[in-house]
Coordinates of C-alpha atoms and ligand atoms in Angstrom, one line a residue:
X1 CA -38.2 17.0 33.8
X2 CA -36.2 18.1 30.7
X3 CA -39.6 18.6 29.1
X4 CA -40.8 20.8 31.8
X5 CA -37.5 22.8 31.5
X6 CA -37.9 22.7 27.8
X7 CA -41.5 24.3 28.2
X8 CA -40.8 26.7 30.6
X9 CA -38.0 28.1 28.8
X10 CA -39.9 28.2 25.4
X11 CA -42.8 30.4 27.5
X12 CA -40.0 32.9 28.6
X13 CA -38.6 33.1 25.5
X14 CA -42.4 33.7 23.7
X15 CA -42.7 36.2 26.8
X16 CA -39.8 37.8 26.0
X17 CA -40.9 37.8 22.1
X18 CA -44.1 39.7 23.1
X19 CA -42.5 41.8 25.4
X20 CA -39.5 43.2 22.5
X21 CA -42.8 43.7 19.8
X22 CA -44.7 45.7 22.6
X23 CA -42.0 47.5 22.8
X24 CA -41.2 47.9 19.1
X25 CA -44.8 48.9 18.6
X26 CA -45.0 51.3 21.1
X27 CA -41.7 53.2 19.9
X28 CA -43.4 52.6 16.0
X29 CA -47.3 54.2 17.3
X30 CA -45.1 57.1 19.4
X31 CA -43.1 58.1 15.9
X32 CA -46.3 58.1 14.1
X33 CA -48.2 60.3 16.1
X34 CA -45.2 62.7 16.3
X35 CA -45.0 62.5 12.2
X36 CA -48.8 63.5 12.6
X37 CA -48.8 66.0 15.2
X38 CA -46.2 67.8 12.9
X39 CA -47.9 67.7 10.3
X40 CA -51.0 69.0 11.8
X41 CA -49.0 71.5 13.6
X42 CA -47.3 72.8 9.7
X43 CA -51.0 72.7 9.0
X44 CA -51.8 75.1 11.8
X45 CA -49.4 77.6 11.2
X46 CA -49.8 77.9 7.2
X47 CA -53.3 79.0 8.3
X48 CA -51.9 81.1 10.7
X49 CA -49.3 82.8 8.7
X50 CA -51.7 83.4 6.3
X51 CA -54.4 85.0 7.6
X52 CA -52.1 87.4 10.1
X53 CA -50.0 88.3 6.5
X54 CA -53.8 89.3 5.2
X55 CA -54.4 91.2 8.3
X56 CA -50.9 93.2 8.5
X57 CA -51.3 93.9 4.6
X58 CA -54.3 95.9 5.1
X59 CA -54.0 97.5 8.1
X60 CA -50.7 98.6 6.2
X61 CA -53.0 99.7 3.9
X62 CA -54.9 101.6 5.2
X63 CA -53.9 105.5 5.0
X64 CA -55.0 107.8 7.6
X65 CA -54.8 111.1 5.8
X66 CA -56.2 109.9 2.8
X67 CA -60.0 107.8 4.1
X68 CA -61.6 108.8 1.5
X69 CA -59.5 106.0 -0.6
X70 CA -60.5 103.7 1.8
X71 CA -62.7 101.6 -0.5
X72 CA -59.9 101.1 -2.9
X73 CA -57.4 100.6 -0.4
X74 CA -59.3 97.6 0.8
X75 CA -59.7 96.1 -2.8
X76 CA -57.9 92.7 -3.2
X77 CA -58.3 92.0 0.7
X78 CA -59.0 88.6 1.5
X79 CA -61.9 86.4 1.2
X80 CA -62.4 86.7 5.0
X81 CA -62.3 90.5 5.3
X82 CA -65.5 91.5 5.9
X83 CA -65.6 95.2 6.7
X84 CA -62.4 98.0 8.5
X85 CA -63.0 100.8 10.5
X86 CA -60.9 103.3 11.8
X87 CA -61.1 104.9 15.8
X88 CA -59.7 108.2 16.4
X89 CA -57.9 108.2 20.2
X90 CA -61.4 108.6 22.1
X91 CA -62.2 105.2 20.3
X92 CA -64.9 106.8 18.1
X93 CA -65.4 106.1 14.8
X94 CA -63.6 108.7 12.3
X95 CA -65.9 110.6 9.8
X96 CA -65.1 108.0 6.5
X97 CA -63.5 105.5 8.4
X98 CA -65.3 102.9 7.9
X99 CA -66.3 100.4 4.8
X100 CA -68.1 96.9 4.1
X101 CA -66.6 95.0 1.8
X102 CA -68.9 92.0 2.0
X103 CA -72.5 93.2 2.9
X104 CA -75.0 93.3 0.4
X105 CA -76.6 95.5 2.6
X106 CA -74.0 98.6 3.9
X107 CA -76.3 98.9 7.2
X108 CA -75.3 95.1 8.7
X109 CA -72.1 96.2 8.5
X110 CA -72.7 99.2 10.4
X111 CA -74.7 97.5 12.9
X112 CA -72.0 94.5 13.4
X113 CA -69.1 97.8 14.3
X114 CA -71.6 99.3 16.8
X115 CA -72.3 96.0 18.2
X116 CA -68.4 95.9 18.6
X117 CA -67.8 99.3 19.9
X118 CA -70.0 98.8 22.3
X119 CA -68.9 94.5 23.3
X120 CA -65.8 94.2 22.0
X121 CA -63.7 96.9 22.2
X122 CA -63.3 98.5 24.7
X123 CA -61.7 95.7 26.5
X124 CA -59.2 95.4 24.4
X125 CA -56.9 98.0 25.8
X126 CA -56.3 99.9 23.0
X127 CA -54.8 102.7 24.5
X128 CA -52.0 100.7 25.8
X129 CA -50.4 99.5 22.2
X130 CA -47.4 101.4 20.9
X131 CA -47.5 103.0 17.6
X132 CA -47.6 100.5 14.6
X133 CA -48.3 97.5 17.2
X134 CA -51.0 94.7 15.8
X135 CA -53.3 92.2 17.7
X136 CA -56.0 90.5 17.4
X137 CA -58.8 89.1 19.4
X138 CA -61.1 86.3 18.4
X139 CA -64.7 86.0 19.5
X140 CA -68.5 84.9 18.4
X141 CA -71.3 87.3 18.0
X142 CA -74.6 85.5 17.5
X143 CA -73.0 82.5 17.9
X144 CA -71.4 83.5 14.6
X145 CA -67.4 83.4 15.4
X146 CA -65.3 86.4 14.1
X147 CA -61.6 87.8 14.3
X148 CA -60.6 91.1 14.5
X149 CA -57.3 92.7 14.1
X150 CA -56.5 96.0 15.5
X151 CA -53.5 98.2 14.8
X152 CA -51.9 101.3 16.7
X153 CA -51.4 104.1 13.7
X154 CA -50.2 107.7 14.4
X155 CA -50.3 110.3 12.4
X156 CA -48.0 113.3 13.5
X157 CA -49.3 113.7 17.4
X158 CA -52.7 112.3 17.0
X159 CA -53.5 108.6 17.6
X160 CA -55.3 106.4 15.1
X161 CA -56.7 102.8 16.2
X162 CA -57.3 100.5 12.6
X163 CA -59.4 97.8 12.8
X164 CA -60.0 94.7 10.5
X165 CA -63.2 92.3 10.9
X166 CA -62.4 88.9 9.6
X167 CA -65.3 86.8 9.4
X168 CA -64.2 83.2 10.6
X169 CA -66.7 81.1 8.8
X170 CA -65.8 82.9 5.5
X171 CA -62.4 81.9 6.0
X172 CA -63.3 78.4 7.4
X173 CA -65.1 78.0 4.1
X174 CA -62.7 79.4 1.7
X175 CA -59.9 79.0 -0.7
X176 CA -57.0 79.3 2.1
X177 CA -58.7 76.3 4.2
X178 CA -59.5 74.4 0.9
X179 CA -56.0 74.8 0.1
X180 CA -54.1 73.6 3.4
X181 CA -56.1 70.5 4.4
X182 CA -56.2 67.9 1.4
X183 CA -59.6 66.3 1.8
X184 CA -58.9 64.0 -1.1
X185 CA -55.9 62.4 1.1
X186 CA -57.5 59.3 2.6
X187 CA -54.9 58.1 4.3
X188 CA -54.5 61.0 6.9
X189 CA -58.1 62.4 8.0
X190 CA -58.1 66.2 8.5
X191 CA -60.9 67.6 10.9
X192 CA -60.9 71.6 12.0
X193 CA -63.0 71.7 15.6
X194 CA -64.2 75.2 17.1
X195 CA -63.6 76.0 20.5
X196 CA -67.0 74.1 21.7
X197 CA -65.3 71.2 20.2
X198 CA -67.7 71.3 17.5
X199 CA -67.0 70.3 13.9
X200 CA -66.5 72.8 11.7
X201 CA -64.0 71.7 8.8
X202 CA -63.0 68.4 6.9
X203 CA -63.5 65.1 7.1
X204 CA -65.6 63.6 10.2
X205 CA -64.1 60.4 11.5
X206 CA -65.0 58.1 15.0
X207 CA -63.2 58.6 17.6
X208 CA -61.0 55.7 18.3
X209 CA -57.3 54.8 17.3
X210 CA -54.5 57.3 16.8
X211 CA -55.5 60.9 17.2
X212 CA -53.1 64.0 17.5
X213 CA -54.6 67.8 18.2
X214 CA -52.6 70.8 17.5
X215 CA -54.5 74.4 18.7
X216 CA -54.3 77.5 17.1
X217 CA -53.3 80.7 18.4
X218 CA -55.8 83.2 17.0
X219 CA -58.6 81.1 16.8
X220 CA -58.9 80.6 20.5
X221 CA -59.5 77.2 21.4
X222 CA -60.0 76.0 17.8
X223 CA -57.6 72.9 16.8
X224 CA -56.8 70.8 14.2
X225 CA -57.4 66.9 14.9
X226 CA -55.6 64.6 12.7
X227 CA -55.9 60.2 12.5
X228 CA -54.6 58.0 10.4
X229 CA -57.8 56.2 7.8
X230 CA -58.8 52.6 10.0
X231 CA -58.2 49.9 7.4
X232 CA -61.5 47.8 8.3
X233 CA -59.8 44.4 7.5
X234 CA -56.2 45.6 9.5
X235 CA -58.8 46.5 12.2
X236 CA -59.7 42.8 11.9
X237 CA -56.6 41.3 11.8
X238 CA -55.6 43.4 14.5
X239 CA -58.4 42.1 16.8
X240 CA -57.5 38.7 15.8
X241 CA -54.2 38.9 16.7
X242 CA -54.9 40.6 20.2
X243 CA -57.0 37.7 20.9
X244 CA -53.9 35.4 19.6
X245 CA -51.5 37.3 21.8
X246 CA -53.7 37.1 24.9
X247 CA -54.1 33.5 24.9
X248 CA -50.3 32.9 24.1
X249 CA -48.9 35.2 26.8
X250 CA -51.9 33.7 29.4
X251 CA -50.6 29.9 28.5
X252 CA -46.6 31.6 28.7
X253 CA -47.5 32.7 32.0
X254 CA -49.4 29.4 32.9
X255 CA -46.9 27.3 31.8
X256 CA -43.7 29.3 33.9
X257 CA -45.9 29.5 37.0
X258 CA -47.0 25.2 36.5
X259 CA -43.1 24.7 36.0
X260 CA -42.3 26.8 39.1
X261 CA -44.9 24.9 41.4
X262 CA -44.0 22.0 39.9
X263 CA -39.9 22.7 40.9
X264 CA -40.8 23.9 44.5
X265 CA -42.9 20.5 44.9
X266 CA -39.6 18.4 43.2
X267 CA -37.3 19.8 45.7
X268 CA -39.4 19.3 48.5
X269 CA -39.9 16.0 47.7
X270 CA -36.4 15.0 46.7
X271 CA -35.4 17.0 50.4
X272 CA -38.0 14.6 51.6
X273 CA -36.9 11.1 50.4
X274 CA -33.0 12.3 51.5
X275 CA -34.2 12.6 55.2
X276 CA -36.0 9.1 54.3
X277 CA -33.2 7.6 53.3
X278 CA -30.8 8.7 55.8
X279 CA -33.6 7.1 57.9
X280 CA -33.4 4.1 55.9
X281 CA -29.6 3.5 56.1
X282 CA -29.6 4.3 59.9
X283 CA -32.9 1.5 60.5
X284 CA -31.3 -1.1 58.5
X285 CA -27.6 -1.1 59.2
X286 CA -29.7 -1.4 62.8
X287 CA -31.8 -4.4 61.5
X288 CA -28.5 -6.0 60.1
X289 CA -26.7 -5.5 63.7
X290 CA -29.7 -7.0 65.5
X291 CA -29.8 -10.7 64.2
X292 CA -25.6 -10.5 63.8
X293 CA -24.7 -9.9 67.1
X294 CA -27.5 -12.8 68.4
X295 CA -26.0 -14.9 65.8
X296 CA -22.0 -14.0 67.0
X297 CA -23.3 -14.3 70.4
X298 CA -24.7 -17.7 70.1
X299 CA -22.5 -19.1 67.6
X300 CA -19.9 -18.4 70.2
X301 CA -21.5 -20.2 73.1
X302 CA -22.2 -23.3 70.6
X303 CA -18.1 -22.9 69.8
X304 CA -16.5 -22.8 73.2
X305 CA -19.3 -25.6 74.5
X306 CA -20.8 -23.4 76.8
X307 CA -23.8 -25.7 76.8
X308 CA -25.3 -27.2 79.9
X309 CA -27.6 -29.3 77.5
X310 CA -28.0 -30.8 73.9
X311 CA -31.5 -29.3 74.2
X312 CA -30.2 -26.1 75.1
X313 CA -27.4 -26.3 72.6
X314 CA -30.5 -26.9 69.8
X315 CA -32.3 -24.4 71.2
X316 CA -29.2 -22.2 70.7
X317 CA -28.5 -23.6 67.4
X318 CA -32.2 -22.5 66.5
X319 CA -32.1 -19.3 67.6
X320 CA -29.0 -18.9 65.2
X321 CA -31.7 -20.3 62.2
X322 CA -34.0 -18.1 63.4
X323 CA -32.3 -14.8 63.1
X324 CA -30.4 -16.3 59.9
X325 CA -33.9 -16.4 58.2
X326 CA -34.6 -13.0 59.3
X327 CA -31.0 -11.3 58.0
X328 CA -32.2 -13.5 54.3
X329 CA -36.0 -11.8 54.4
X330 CA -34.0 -8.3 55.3
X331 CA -31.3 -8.7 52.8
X332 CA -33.8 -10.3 50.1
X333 CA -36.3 -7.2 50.4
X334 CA -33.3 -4.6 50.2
X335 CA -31.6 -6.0 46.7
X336 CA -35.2 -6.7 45.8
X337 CA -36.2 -3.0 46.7
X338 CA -32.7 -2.1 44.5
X339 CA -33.6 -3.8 41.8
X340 CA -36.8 -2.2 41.2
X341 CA -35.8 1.1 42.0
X342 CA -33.1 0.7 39.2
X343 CA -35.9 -0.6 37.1
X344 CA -34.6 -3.5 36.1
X345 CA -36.9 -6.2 35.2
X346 CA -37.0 -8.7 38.0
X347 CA -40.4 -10.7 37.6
X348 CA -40.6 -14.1 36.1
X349 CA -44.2 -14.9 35.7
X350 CA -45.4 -18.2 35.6
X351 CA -49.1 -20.3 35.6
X352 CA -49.9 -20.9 39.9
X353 CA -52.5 -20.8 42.0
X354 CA -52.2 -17.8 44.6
X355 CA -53.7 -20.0 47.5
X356 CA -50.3 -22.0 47.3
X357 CA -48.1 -18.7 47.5
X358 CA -50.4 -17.7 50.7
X359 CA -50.1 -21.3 52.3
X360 CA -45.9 -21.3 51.4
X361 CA -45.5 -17.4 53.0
X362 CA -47.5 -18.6 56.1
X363 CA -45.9 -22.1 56.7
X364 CA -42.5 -19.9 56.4
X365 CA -44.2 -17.5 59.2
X366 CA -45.0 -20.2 61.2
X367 CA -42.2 -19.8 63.4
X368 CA -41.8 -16.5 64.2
X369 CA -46.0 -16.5 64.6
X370 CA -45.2 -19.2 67.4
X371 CA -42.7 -16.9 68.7
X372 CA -45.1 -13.8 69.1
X373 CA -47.6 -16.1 70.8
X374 CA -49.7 -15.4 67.9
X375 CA -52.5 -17.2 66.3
X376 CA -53.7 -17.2 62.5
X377 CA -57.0 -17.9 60.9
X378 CA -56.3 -19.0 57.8
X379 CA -59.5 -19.4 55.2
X380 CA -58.6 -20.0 51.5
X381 CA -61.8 -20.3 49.4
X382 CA -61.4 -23.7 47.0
X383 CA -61.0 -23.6 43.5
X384 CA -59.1 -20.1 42.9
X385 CA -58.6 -19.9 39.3
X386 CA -54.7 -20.2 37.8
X387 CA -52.7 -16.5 36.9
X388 CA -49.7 -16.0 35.5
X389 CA -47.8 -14.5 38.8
X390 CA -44.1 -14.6 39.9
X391 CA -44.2 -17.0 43.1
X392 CA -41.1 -15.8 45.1
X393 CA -42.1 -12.0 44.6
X394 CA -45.8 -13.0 46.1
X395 CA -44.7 -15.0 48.8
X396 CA -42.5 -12.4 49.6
X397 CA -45.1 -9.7 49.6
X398 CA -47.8 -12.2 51.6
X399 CA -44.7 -12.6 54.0
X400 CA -43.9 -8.9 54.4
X401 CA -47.9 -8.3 55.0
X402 CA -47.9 -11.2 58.0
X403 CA -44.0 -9.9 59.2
X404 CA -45.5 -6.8 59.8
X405 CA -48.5 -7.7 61.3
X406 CA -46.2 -10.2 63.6
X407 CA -44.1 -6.8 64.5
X408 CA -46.8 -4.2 65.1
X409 CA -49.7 -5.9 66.1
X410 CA -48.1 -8.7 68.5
X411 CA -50.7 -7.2 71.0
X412 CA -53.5 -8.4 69.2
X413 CA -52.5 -11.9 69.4
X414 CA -54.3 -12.7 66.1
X415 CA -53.6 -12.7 62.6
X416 CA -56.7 -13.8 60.4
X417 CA -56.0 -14.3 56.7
X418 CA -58.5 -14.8 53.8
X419 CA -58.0 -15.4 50.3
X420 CA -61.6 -15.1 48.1
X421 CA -62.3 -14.6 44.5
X422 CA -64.7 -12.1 43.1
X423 CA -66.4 -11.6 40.0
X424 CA -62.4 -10.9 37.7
X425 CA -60.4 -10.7 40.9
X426 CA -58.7 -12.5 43.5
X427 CA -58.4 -10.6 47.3
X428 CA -55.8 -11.7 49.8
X429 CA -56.5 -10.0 52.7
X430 CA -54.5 -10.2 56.1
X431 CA -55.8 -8.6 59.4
X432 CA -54.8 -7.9 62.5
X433 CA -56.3 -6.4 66.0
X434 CA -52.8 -4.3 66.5
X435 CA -52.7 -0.3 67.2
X436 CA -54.0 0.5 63.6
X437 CA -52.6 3.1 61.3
X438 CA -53.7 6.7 61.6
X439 CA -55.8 7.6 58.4
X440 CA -53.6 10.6 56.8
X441 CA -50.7 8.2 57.0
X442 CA -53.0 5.2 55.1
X443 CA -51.4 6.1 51.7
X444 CA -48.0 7.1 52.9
X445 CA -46.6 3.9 54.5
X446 CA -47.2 2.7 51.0
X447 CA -44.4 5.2 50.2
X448 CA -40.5 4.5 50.5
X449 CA -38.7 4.7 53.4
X450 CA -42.2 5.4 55.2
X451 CA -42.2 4.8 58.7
X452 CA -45.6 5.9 60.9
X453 CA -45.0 8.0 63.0
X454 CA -46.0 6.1 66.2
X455 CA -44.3 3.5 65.3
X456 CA -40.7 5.3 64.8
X457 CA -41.5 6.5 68.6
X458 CA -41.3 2.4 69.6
X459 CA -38.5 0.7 69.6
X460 CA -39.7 -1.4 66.6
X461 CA -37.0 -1.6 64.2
X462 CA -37.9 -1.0 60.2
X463 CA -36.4 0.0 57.1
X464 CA -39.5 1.2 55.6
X465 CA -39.4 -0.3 52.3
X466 CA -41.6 -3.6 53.0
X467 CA -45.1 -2.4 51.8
X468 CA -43.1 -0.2 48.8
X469 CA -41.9 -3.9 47.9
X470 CA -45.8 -5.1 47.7
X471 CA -46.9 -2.4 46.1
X472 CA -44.7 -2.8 43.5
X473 CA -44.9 -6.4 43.1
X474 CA -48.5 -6.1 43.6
X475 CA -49.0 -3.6 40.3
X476 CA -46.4 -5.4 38.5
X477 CA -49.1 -8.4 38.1
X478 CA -51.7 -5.4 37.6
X479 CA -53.6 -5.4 40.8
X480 CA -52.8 -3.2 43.6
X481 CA -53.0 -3.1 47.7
X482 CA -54.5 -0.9 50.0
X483 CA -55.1 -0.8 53.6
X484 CA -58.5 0.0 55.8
X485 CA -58.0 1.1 59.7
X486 CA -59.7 2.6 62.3
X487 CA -57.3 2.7 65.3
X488 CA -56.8 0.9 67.7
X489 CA -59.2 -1.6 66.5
X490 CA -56.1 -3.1 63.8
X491 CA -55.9 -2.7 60.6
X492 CA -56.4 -4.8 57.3
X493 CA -54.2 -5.4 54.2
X494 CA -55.8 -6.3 51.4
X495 CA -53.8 -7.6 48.0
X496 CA -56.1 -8.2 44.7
X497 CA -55.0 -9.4 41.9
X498 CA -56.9 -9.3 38.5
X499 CA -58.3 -12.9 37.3
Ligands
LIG501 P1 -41.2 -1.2 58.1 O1 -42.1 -2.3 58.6 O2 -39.8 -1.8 57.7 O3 -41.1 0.0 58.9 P2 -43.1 -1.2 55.9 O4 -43.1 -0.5 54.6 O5 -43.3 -2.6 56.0 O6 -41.7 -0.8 56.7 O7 -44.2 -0.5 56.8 C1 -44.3 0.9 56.8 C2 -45.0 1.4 58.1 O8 -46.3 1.1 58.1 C3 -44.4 0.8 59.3 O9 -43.3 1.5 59.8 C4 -45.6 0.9 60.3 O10 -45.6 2.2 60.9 C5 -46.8 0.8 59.4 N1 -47.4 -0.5 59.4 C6 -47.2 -1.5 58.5 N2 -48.0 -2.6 58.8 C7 -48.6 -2.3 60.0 C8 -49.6 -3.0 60.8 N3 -50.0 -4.2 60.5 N4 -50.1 -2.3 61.9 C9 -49.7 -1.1 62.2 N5 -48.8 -0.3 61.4 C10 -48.3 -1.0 60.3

């Protein structure tokens, strides 16, 4: 029991282990990711602040009233500027407002404005921006993605509309990009995805373990996806230890549930043997009274010389013996039964011959057989071989075997009782033609305090404890006894010991 208690409280307190480092890890993963999502959000907006501060610059630039500069006011713009154009207030393209700064040929340029002007915008809503207002809108033309910035310019009543083409895949591929994402770090993996989810900067990495997205604003739908490098042999380790961790927290939980059962069953079997013995006390204070009250009774009669007879005064006088003998057997089994429940060692063994302990426990019967109106067939095969056994504790198991035979199965009127030898054993068996012994209650009587049930319904007295007494005695010389019975055709006892 104290190991039981020791085992289950070990498994909570592994439990609680794994529990607290769930926990810690958890709390350790969650202020990782936000470390990364931060720095994938600084990320984000460096790019962000860069290319709108490239955008405002120029369309700052640019100067209405003098377009014929436009060439050189667009010198210096960055890497991703790929051509401006300026609208007059009908959205048309003012005479000289418009220059390539990339194109090696001037009419793609051209071509890629129309292609605007006609797509792009006029759903932008131009007409509705205040004077000096910026946006931009992002978009793909060819499937190739581009960004343009737009700015509301007025120059004394008349309205001005400057746009600025950024091509995206320029800037995706340029210094600014280079500059913001460290490839060479390979701890944190950097990986720019369009908005089809489709690569289109960095570092390509599977997709498994931590992973944090930030979007960005002007790109629409584009993001930044950040991870931390998987260590290989961590990943290992990590699997391992998983593997560790289930098993550990499967036997906790194993071991708390087994200790659980295993309490519930304890109780109800320590509930049970208290009902027993209350049982027990009741039946044998009873068994005690019985023979008492004859002997007081008759002892009486024999004192005063209420006697008609000598005979009837000896039959008196043996009645007296009788139920003396049968307060000695009850009082011998219960400090016999104490004694081996308090484990103390009560067997003296000793070289005999088991037919003699059957022949002694049956002459001793003889009485109370005669008394029944019972018959025995004895039948001891010749020649059993010499054991060590203790004699008193046999013949008081053959005894409590025949006793009980005498008490439940009077009705039979038979007792037959064979001793035999087989090939490293010898087999006392004692049967009777009584009511039998139902079979789910063929271990049980074996038990403590165990009455049948039909039995505690008659008024046959018991305490319960006689076949517990052979059993014990029986496995102390390291045999054992066991009963067969098919009711109501008796039942049989049979005592083996080993040779
Ligand atoms: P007790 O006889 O004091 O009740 P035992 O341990 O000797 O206690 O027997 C336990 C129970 O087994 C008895 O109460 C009885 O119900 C049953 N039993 C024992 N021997 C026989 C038998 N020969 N025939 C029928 N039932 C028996």
């Amino acid at each position: 029991m104290n190991a039981l208690i020791f085992a289950v409280l070990a498994a909570a307190v592994a439990l609680a282990y794994y529990a607290y480092t769930y926990t810690a890890e958890v709390a350790s993963r969650q202020s990782e990711s936000e470390v990364l999502k931060e720095l994938a959000e600084e990320k984000v907006s460096n790019v962000e602040f860069k290319v709108a501060a490239d955008d405002e610059a120029l369309l700052k630039a640019v100067r209405i009233d003098e377009l014929d500069k436009l060439g050189e006011q667009m010198r210096g713009a960055a890497e991703q500027v790929t051509s401006v154009f300026v609208l007059d207030a009908h959205l048309q393209v003012v005479p000289g407002g418009s220059t390539s700064l990339r194109d090696a040929d001037p009419k793609e340029a051209i071509e890629r404005r129309d292609w605007y002007l006609a797509n792009v915008i006029p759903k932008l809503g131009l007409q509705k921006l205040q004077p000096n207002q910026r946006k931009h809108v992002y978009g793909r033309r060819d499937d190739r993605p581009f960004l343009l910035a737009f700015m509301h310019k007025q120059l004394g009543d008349r309205t001005y509309y400057v746009v600025v083409e950024d091509d995206v895949n320029r800037l995706v591929g340029g210094e600014l990009f280079h500059e913001v994402f460290d490839l060479s770090n390979h701890k944190r993996l950097y990986q720019v995805v369009d908005e089809r989810g489709q690569f289109a900067y960095g570092v390509m990495f599977p997709l498994r373990g931590l992973l944090v997205r930030v979007n960005f604003d002007t790109l629409d739908g584009w993001a930044v996806r950040v991870t931390e490098e998987d260590d290989p042999a961590l990943d290992d380790e990590l699997h391992r230890k998983h593997i560790v961790d289930s098993v550990l927290i499967g036997g906790a939980v194993t071991i708390i549930l087994a200790g659980l059962a295993f309490l519930a069953l304890a109780i109800r079997r320590e509930r049970r043997a208290n009902e027993l013995k209350s049982d027990f006390i009741s039946n044998v204070s009873h068994e005690l009274k019985t023979p008492l009250s004859i002997i007081t009774m008759f002892g009486e009669m024999l004192a005063n010389g209420r006697t008609k007879s000598s005979e009837q005064a000896t039959e008196y006088a043996e009645i007296i013996y009788r139920e003396s003998v049968r307060l000695d057997r009850l009082i011998e089994n219960v400090l016999d039964f104490a004694k081996i429940e308090r484990g103390m060692g009560v067997y003296e063994f000793a070289d005999a011959e088991l037919g003699e302990v059957v022949t002694r426990a049956i002459d001793l019967a003889a009485r109370r057989l005669q008394t029944a109106e019972m018959t025995i067939d004895v039948e001891i095969a010749p020649e059993l071989p010499i054991i060590k056994l203790d004699a008193n504790a046999l013949t008081l198991a053959v005894l409590n075997l025949i006793d009980n035979a005498i008490k439940y199965a009077a009705a039979g009127k038979k007792i037959a009782v064979k001793l035999a030898k087989d090939d490293h054993r010898v087999v006392l068996s004692v049967k009777d033609w009584g009511p039998g012994i139902e079979r789910d209650e063929q271990v049980r009587i074996f038990e403590r305090f165990y009455r049948a049930k039909a039995m505690r319904l008659k008024p046959i007295r018991g305490s319960g404890i006689g076949l517990a007494l052979v059993q014990h005695i029986a496995r102390a010389h390291g045999g054992d006894v066991s009963v067969t019975s098919t009711p109501p055709d008796g039942s049989t006892f049979q005592l083996w010991l080993p040779i």
